[in-house]
Structure formats: C-alpha cells, structure tokens
Short mmCIF file of C-alpha atoms and ligand atoms in Angstrom, two decimals:
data_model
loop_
_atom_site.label_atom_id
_atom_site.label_comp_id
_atom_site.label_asym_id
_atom_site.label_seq_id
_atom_site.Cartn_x
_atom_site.Cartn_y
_atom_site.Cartn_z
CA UNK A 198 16.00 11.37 -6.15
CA UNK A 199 19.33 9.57 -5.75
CA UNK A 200 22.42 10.48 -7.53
CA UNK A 201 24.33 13.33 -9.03
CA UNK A 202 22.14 16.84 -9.79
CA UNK A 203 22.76 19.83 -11.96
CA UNK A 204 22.13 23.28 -10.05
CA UNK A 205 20.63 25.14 -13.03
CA UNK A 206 22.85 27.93 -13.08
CA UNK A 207 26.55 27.16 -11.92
CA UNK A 208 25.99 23.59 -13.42
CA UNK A 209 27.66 22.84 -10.23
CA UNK A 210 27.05 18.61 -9.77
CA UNK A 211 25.54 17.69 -6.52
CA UNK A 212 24.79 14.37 -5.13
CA UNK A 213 21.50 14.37 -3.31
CA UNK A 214 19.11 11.32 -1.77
CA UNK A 215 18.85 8.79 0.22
CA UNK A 216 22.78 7.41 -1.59
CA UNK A 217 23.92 10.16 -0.52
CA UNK A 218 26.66 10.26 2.80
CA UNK A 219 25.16 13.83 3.48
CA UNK A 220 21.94 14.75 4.52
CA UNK A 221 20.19 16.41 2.15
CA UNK A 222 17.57 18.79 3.01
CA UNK A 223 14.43 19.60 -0.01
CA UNK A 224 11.68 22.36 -0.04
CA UNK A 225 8.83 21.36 -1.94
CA UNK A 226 5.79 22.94 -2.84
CA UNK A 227 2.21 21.34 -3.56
CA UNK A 228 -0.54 22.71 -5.21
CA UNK A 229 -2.13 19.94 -7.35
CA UNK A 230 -5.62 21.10 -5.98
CA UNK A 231 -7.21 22.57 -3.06
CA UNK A 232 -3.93 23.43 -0.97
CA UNK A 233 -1.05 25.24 -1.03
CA UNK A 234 1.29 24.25 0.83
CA UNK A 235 5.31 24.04 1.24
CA UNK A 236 7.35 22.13 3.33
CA UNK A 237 11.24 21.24 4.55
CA UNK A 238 11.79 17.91 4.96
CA UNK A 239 15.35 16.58 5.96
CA UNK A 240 16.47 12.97 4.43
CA UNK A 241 13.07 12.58 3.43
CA UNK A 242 11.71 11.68 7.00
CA UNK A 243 12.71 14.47 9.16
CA UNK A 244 9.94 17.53 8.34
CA UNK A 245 11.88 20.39 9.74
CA UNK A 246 8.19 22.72 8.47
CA UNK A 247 4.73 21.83 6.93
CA UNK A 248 1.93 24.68 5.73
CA UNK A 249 -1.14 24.05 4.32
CA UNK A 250 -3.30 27.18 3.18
CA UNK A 251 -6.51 25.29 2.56
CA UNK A 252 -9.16 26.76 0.33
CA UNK A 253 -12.14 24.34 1.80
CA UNK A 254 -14.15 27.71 2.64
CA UNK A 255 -13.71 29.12 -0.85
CA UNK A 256 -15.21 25.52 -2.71
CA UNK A 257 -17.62 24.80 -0.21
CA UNK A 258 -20.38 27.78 -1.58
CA UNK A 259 -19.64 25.71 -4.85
CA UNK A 260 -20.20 22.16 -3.21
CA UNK A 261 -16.88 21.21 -5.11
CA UNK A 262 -13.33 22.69 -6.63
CA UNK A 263 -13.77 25.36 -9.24
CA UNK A 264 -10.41 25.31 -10.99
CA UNK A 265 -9.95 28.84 -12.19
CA UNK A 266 -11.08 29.84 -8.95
CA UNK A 267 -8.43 27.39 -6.97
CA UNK A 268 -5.33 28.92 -9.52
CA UNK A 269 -6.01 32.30 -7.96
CA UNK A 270 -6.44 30.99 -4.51
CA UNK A 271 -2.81 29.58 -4.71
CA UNK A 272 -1.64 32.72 -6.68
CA UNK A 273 -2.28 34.68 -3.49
CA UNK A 274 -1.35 32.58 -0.97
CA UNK A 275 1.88 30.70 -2.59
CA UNK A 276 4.88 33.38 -1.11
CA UNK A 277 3.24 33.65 2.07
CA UNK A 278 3.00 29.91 2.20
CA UNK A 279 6.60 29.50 1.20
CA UNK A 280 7.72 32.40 3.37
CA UNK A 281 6.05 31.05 6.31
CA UNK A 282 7.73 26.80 5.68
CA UNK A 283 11.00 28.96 5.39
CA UNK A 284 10.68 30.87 9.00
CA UNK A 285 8.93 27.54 10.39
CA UNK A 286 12.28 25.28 9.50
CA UNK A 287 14.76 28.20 10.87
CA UNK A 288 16.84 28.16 7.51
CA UNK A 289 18.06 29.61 4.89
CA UNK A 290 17.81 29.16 1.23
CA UNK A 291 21.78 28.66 1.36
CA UNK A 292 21.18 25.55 3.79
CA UNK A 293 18.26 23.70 1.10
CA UNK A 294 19.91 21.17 -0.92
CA UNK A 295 17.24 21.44 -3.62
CA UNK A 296 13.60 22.67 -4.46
CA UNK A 297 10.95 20.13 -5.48
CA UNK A 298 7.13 20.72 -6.75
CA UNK A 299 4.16 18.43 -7.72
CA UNK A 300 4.25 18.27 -11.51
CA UNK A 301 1.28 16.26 -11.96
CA UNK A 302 -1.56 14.74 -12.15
CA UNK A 303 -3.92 17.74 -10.54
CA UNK A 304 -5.35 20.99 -11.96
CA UNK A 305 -2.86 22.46 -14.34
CA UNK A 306 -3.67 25.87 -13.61
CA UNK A 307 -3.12 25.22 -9.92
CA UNK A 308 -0.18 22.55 -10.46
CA UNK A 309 1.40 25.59 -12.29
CA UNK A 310 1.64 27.81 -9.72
CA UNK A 311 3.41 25.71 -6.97
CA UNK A 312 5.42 24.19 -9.83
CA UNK A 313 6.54 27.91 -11.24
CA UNK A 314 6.82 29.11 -8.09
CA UNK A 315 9.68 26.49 -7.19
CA UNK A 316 10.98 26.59 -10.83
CA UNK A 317 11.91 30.44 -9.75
CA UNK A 318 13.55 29.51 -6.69
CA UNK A 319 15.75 26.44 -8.17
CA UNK A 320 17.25 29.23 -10.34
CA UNK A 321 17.46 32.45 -8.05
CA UNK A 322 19.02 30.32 -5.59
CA UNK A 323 21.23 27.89 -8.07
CA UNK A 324 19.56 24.95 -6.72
CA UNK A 325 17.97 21.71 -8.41
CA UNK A 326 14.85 21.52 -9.52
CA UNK A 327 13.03 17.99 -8.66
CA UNK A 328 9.61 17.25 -10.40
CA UNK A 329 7.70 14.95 -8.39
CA UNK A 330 4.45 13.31 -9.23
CA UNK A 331 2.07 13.67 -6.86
CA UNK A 332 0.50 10.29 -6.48
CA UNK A 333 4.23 9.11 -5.93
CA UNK A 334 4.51 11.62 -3.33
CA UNK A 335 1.15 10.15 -1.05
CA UNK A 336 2.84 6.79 -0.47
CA UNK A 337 5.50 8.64 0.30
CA UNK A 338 3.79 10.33 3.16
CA UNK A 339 4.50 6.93 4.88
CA UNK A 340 8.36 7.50 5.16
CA UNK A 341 7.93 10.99 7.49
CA UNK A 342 8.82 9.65 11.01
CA UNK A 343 8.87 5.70 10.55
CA UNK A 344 11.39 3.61 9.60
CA UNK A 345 9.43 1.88 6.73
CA UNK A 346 11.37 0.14 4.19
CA UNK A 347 10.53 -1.87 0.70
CA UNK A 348 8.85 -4.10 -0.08
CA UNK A 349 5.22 -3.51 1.07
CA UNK A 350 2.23 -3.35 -0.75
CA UNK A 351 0.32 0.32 -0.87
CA UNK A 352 -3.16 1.23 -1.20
CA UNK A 353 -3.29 4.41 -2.62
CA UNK A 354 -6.94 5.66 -2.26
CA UNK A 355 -7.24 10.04 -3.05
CA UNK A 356 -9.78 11.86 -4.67
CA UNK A 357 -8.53 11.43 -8.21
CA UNK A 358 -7.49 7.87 -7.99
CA UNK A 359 -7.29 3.96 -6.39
CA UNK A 360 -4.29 2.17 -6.87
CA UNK A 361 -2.72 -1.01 -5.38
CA UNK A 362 0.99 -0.77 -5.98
CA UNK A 363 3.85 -3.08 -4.94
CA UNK A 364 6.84 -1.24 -4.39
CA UNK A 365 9.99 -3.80 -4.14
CA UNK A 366 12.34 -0.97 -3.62
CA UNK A 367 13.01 3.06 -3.00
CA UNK A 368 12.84 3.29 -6.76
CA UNK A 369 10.35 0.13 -8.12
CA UNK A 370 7.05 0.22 -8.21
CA UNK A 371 4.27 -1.39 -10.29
CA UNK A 372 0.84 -0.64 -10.22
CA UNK A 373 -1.10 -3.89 -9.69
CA UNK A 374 -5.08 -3.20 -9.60
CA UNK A 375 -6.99 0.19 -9.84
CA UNK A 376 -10.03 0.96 -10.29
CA UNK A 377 -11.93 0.85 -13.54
CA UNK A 378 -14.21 4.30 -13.29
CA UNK A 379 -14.58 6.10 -9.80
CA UNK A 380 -12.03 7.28 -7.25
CA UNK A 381 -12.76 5.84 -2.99
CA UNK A 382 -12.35 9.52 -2.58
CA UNK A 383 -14.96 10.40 -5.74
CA UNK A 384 -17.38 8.18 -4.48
CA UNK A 385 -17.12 9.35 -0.71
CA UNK A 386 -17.32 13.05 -2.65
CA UNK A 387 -20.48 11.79 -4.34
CA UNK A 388 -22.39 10.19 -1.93
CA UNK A 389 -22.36 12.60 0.37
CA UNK A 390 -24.07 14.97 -1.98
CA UNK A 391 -26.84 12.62 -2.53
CA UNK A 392 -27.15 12.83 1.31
CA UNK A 393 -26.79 16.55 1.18
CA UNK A 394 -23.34 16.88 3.31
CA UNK A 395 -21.37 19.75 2.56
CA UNK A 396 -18.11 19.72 0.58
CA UNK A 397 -15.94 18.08 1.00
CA UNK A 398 -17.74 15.25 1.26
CA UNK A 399 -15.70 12.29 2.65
CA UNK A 400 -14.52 13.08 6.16
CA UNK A 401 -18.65 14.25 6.83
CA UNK A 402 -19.73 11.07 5.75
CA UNK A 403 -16.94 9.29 7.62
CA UNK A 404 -18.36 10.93 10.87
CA UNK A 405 -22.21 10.07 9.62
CA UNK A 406 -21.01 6.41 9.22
CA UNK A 407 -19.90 5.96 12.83
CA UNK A 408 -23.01 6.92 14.30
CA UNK A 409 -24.83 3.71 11.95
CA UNK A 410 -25.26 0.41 11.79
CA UNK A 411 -23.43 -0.47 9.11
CA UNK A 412 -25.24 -4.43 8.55
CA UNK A 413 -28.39 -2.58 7.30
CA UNK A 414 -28.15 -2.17 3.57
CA UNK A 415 -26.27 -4.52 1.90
CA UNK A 416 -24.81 -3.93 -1.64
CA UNK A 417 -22.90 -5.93 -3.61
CA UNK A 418 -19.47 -6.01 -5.02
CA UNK A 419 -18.57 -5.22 -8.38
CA UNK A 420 -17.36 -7.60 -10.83
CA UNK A 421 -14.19 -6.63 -12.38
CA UNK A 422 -10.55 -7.97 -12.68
CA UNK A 423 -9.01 -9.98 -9.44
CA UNK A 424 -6.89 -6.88 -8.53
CA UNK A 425 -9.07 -4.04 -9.82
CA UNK A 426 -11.93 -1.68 -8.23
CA UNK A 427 -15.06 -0.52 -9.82
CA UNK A 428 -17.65 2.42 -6.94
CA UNK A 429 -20.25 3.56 -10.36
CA UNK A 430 -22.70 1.09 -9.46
CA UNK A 431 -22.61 1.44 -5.93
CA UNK A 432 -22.37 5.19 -5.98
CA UNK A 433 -26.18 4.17 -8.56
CA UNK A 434 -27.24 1.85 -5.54
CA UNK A 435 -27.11 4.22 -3.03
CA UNK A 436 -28.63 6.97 -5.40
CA UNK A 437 -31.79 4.64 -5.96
CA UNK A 438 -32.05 3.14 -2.18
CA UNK A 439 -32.22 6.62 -1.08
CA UNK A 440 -34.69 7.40 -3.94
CA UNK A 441 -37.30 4.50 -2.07
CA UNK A 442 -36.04 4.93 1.28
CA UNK A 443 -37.35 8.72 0.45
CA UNK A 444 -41.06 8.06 -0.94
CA UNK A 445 -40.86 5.91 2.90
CA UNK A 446 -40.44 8.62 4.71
CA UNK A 447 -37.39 10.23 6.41
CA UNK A 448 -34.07 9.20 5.32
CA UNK A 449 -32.03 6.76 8.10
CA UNK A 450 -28.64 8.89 6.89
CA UNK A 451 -26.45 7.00 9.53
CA UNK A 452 -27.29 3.86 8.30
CA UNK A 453 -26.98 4.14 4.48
CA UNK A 454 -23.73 5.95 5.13
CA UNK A 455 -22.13 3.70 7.51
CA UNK A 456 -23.17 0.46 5.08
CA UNK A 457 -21.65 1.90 2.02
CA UNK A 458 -18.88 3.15 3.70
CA UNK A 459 -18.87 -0.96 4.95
CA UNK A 460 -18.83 -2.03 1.19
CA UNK A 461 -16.08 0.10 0.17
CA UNK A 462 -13.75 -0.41 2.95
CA UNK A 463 -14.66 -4.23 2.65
CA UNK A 464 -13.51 -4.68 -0.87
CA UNK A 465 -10.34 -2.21 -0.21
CA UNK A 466 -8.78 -4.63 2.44
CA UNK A 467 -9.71 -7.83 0.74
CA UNK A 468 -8.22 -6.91 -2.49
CA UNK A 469 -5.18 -5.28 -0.67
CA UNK A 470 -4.80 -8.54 0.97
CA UNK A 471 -4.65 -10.74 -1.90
CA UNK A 472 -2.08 -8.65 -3.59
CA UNK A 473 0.17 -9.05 0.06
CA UNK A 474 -0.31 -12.91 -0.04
CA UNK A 475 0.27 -12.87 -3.65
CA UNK A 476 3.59 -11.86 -3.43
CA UNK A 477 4.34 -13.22 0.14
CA UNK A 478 4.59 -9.38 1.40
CA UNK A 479 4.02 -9.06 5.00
CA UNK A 480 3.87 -5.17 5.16
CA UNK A 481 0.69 -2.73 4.06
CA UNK A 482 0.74 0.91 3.65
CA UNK A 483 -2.10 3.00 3.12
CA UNK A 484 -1.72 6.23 1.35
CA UNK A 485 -3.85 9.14 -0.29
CA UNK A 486 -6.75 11.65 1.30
CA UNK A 487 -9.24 8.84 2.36
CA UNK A 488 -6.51 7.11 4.26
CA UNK A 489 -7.76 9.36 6.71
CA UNK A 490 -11.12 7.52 7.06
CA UNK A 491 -11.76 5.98 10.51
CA UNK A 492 -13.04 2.74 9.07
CA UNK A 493 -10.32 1.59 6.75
CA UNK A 494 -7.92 2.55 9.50
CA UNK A 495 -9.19 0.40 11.57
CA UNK A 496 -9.99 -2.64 9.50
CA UNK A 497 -6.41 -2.19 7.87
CA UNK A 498 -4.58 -2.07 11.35
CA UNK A 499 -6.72 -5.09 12.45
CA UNK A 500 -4.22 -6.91 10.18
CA UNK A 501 -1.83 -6.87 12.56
CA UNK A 502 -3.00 -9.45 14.45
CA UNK A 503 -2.78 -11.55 11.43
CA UNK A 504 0.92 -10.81 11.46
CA UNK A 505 1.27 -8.11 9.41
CA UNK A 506 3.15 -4.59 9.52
CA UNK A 507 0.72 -1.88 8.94
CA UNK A 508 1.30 1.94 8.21
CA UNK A 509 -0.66 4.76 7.45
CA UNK A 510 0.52 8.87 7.60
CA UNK A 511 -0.15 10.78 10.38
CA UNK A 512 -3.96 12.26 9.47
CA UNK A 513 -2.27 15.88 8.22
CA UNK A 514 0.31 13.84 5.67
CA UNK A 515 -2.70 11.84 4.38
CA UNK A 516 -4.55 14.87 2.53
CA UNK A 517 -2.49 16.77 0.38
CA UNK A 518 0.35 18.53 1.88
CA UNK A 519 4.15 19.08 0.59
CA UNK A 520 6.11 17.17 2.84
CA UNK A 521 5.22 14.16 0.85
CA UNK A 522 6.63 16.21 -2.19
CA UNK A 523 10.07 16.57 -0.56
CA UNK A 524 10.04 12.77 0.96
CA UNK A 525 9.17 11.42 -2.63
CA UNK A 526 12.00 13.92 -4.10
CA UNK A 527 14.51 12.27 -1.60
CA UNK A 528 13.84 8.49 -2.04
CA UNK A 529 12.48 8.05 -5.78
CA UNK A 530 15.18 7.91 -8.72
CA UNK A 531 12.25 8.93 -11.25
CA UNK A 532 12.08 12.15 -10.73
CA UNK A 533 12.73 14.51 -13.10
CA UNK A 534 16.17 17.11 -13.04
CA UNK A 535 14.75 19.38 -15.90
CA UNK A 536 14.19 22.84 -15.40
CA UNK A 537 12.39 22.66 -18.66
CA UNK A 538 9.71 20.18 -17.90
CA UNK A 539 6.25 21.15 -17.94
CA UNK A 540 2.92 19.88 -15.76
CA UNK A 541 0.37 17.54 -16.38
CA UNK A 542 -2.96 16.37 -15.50
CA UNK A 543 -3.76 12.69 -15.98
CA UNK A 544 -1.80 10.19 -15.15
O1 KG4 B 898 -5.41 12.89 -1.49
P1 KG4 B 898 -6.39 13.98 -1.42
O2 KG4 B 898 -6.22 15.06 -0.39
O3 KG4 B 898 -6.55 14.70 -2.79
C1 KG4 B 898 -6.35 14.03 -4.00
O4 KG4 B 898 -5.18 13.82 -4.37
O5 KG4 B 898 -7.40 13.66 -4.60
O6 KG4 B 898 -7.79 13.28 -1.21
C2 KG4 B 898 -8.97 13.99 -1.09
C3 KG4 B 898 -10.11 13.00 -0.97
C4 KG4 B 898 -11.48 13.66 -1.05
O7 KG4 B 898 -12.29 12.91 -1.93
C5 KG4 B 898 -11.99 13.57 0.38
O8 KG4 B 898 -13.39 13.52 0.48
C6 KG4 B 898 -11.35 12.27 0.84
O9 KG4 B 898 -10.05 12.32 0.30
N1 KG4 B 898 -11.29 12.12 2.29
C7 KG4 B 898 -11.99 11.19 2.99
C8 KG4 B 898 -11.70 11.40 4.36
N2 KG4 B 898 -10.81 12.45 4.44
C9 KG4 B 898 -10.58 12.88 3.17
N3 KG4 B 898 -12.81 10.22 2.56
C10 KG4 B 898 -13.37 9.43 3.50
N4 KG4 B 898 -13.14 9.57 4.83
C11 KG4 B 898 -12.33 10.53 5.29
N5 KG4 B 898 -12.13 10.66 6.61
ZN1 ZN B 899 -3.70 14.07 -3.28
#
C-alpha cells in the first residue's frame, strides 16, 4: 500500500506506505487456514507483535483441515488473538495507521472471519481497510528485519501453491513458472500419509529425511514447461515403490523420505536458478510454509558461494502468520482500499 487512503467513516485522506515520510504502523489479521493470528508491524519490517493460535491439535484426529471445523476454531479464538497482538505491541487503536486482513486465496469460511473481523475494526476505529492476498503476503515475510530490496527472484512454495515470481519492484511482480497439478507443500502433505506420519505432514517428513540417505531411490523429473513444476507422478512413484518395497519386507522410511525430499528440492533450486540467470538477478528469496524445510534451506543458501544474495523468513514468518499481512499491506500498491470487497478462494 503506497499512497493516499480513505478512513471509512470521516473520509479523512491518509497517506500510508513505504512513500510515505511517516511511519506507518498496520494490524493485520490472517486466517486463510489453520491459524489465527494478528500482528503489528511498523513500516512493514519492524513487528512491534505476532500471535498465532494454531489449530494443528484440532486437524490432526482428522489427518488434515476440516473447513467448517477450522471457521469455528478462528470464530473462538479471533478477539483473543487480536486482543492479545494489541497488549503484545503496547498500543492503542488510536496509534494504528490502518487494519489489513488476508482476503484470499484460503478457506472462505475461515478467510471470512479474520477478514470480518478487521472489516469491524477499520470502521469502529475510522481506519483503512487494506485487503491483502495472502500469497503476496509470504514473499513478503522476507522484508521483516532485512533490508531486502527489488529485484530478486522468489520461490514461493506453501501448501496451496508453487510459484517462481520475479518481482522488479515494491509493486511488480510476474509470475514466471508454477506448477502444473500439486503444491511442494501438497506433496510433502501426501507423502507423508503414504508413510503414515501424522498431520501435518511436511515438517515430520522433513525430520524423517535427515536421518536417510537420500542417493537410494532415484526418481525422475517431470517433463513440463522450462519454468514450470509438476509432484503427481512422483507423489505415484513413491506410492508404488513403497507398494514393492512393502511385499519386501519392512519399509526403509528414512530413505524413501530423504530421496524424494532430494528430487523435489533438486528441481526447486535448478529451476529457481534458471529464472535468476535468465534475467541476470543475483538475489533469491524463498517464501511460503515449506520454506521452512531443512533441505531447501540449505541447498538454496549454498548459492551463496556462487555469488548470490539469499533470503528466507525467520522459520515462524515462513508458515502462516499475520505479520506478512501487514508487511505486504505496507509495500504493495495492489491492495485493495474497499470496505466493500469480499474474499476469495483460488487464485
Ligand atoms: O504456507 P503454509 O503455512 O500454508 C499455505 O499457505 O498453504 O504452508 C503449509 C505447508 C504444509 O503443506 C506443510 O506440510 C508445509 O508447508 N511445511 C513443510 C515444512 N514445514 C511446513 N514442508 C516440508 N518441510 C517442512 N519443514
Ligand atoms: Zn500460507
């Protein structure tokens, strides 16, 4: 957000971002899926409070998110969460510039919560409303406490989605290459269910992985666009090595896990590359909830001795939280003023 907003109310004209000669200080809210959370965030790098109600316990006895059941999960814990970012940053309402939310993609009866819930405080307190998307908001992430700057080249790998997007400036960006059917994050989800890990997932098979030797199984890479991703068939690959590995006898777990985790990361830092070198951009961000993983982590930072800058959020900005919401608020010119606007799902 850069430039002149209406508070809903007064119509008062305010001029808030990173433009702006003031700092400018957003609460956000987040509550796409699993989370709620709030957050202050001051000039979009300075988190003054981050809280994160997670509902992992609730969707584990499921083995994955039940929607309905995640809307009234953040229906109870949404004022407590907000209440609690509030008292964390020392505040007031009267010192927040303006009140952001997710708006999309995510669960719309969850997104609707966090997004209603700051909808109500833009107009009890007079302030503007910011609608952020979310996916916007994890490369974000990589502006709390680091001086990054445009242009770098993000990999954006979540739950929902895989993205490699060039962002020239605060307010450009273009999505290059994404994948064709699965999400990293989907795939991590999946595979560990073959392997019977508990939800969620990704971070359980991240910790399998390092205990295997990751050279055992080899599976091979998809053929799709230059720039594009495809996990299906190696999500299938895994399903039927496990299958034989099975009639064998018992299942070496480690070692499957650590060599698909080995093919994913693989083609995640290759294709990232040639998107950099492509465009002669010498910086690479990672963003999104399998960020986190150990392995791309370190294969991404290796780049550094190749010359490159390398970023990636601190591990509790990479999952979902709402200080991204507030940094994206504060740097992107996209987002939307309107008090009116309404969530979505896909995109
Ligand atoms: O960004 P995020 O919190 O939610 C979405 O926007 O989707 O990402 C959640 C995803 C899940 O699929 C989860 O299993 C995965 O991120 N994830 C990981 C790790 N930590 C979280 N995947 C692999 N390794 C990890 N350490
Ligand atoms: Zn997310």
């Amino acid at each position: 957000m850069t430039g002149k907003f209406t508070a809903p109310l007064s119509e008062k004209e305010i001029i808030l971002g990173y433009k702006s000669p003031k700092d400018t200080i957003i609460l956000a809210t987040e509550t796409s899926c699993d989370e709620t959370a709030c957050a202050v965030v001051k000039n979009g790098r300075e988190v003054l409070a981050n809280v994160v109600a997670t509902q992992i316990k609730t969707h584990r006895q499921f083995g994955g998110v039940v929607p309905e059941v995640a809307a009234r999960e953040h229906l109870d814990a949404i004022n407590l969460v907000i209440d609690e970012a509030l008292n964390q940053s020392g505040l007031s309402f009267s010192q927040i510039d303006a009140i952001a939310a997710t708006q999309g993609p995510g669960l719309v009866g969850a997104l609707l919560v966090g997004f209603n819930a700051a909808k109500a405080l833009s107009l009890a307190y007079d302030k503007p409303f910011l609608a952020v998307n979310h996916l916007k908001g994890h490369v974000c992430a990589n502006y709390i406490d680091t001086d990054l700057k445009p242009p770098f080249v993000a990999l954006l790998v979540s739950g929902g989605h895989t993205q490699i997007i060039k962002v020239e400036s605060y307010e450009n960006q273009e999505i290059v290459g994404e994948t064709i059917d699965d999400a990293v994050g989907e795939a991590y989800d999946k595979v560990a269910r073959l392997m019977g890990l508990e939800y969620p997932g990704g971070p359980n098979l991240d910790k399998l992985a390092q205990k295997g030797d990751k050279y055992r199984f080899k599976f091979t890479e998809a053929k799709v666009g230059e720039f594009d991703f495809s996990f299906s068939g190696l999500k299938t690959a895994v399903l039927r090595l496990i299958q034989s590995l099975e009639k064998e006898g018992e299942l070496p777990k480690e070692d499957i896990a650590a060599s698909f985790q080995e093919a994913v990361t693989k083609v995640l830092l290759k294709k990232t590359l040639a998107v950099a070198q492509k465009y002669s951009i010498k910086t690479v961000v990672l963003a999104g909830g399998v960020a986190a993983n150990s392995e791309i982590r370190r294969k991404f930072f290796e780049l550094k001795e190749q010359g490159y800058e390398v970023y990636a959020p601190q591990m509790r900005f990479c999952t979902d939280n709402a200080s991204m919401i507030a940094s994206a608020a504060y740097f992107l010119s996209d987002v939307s003023s309107d008090i009116d606007s309404e969530v979505f799902s896909r995109k």
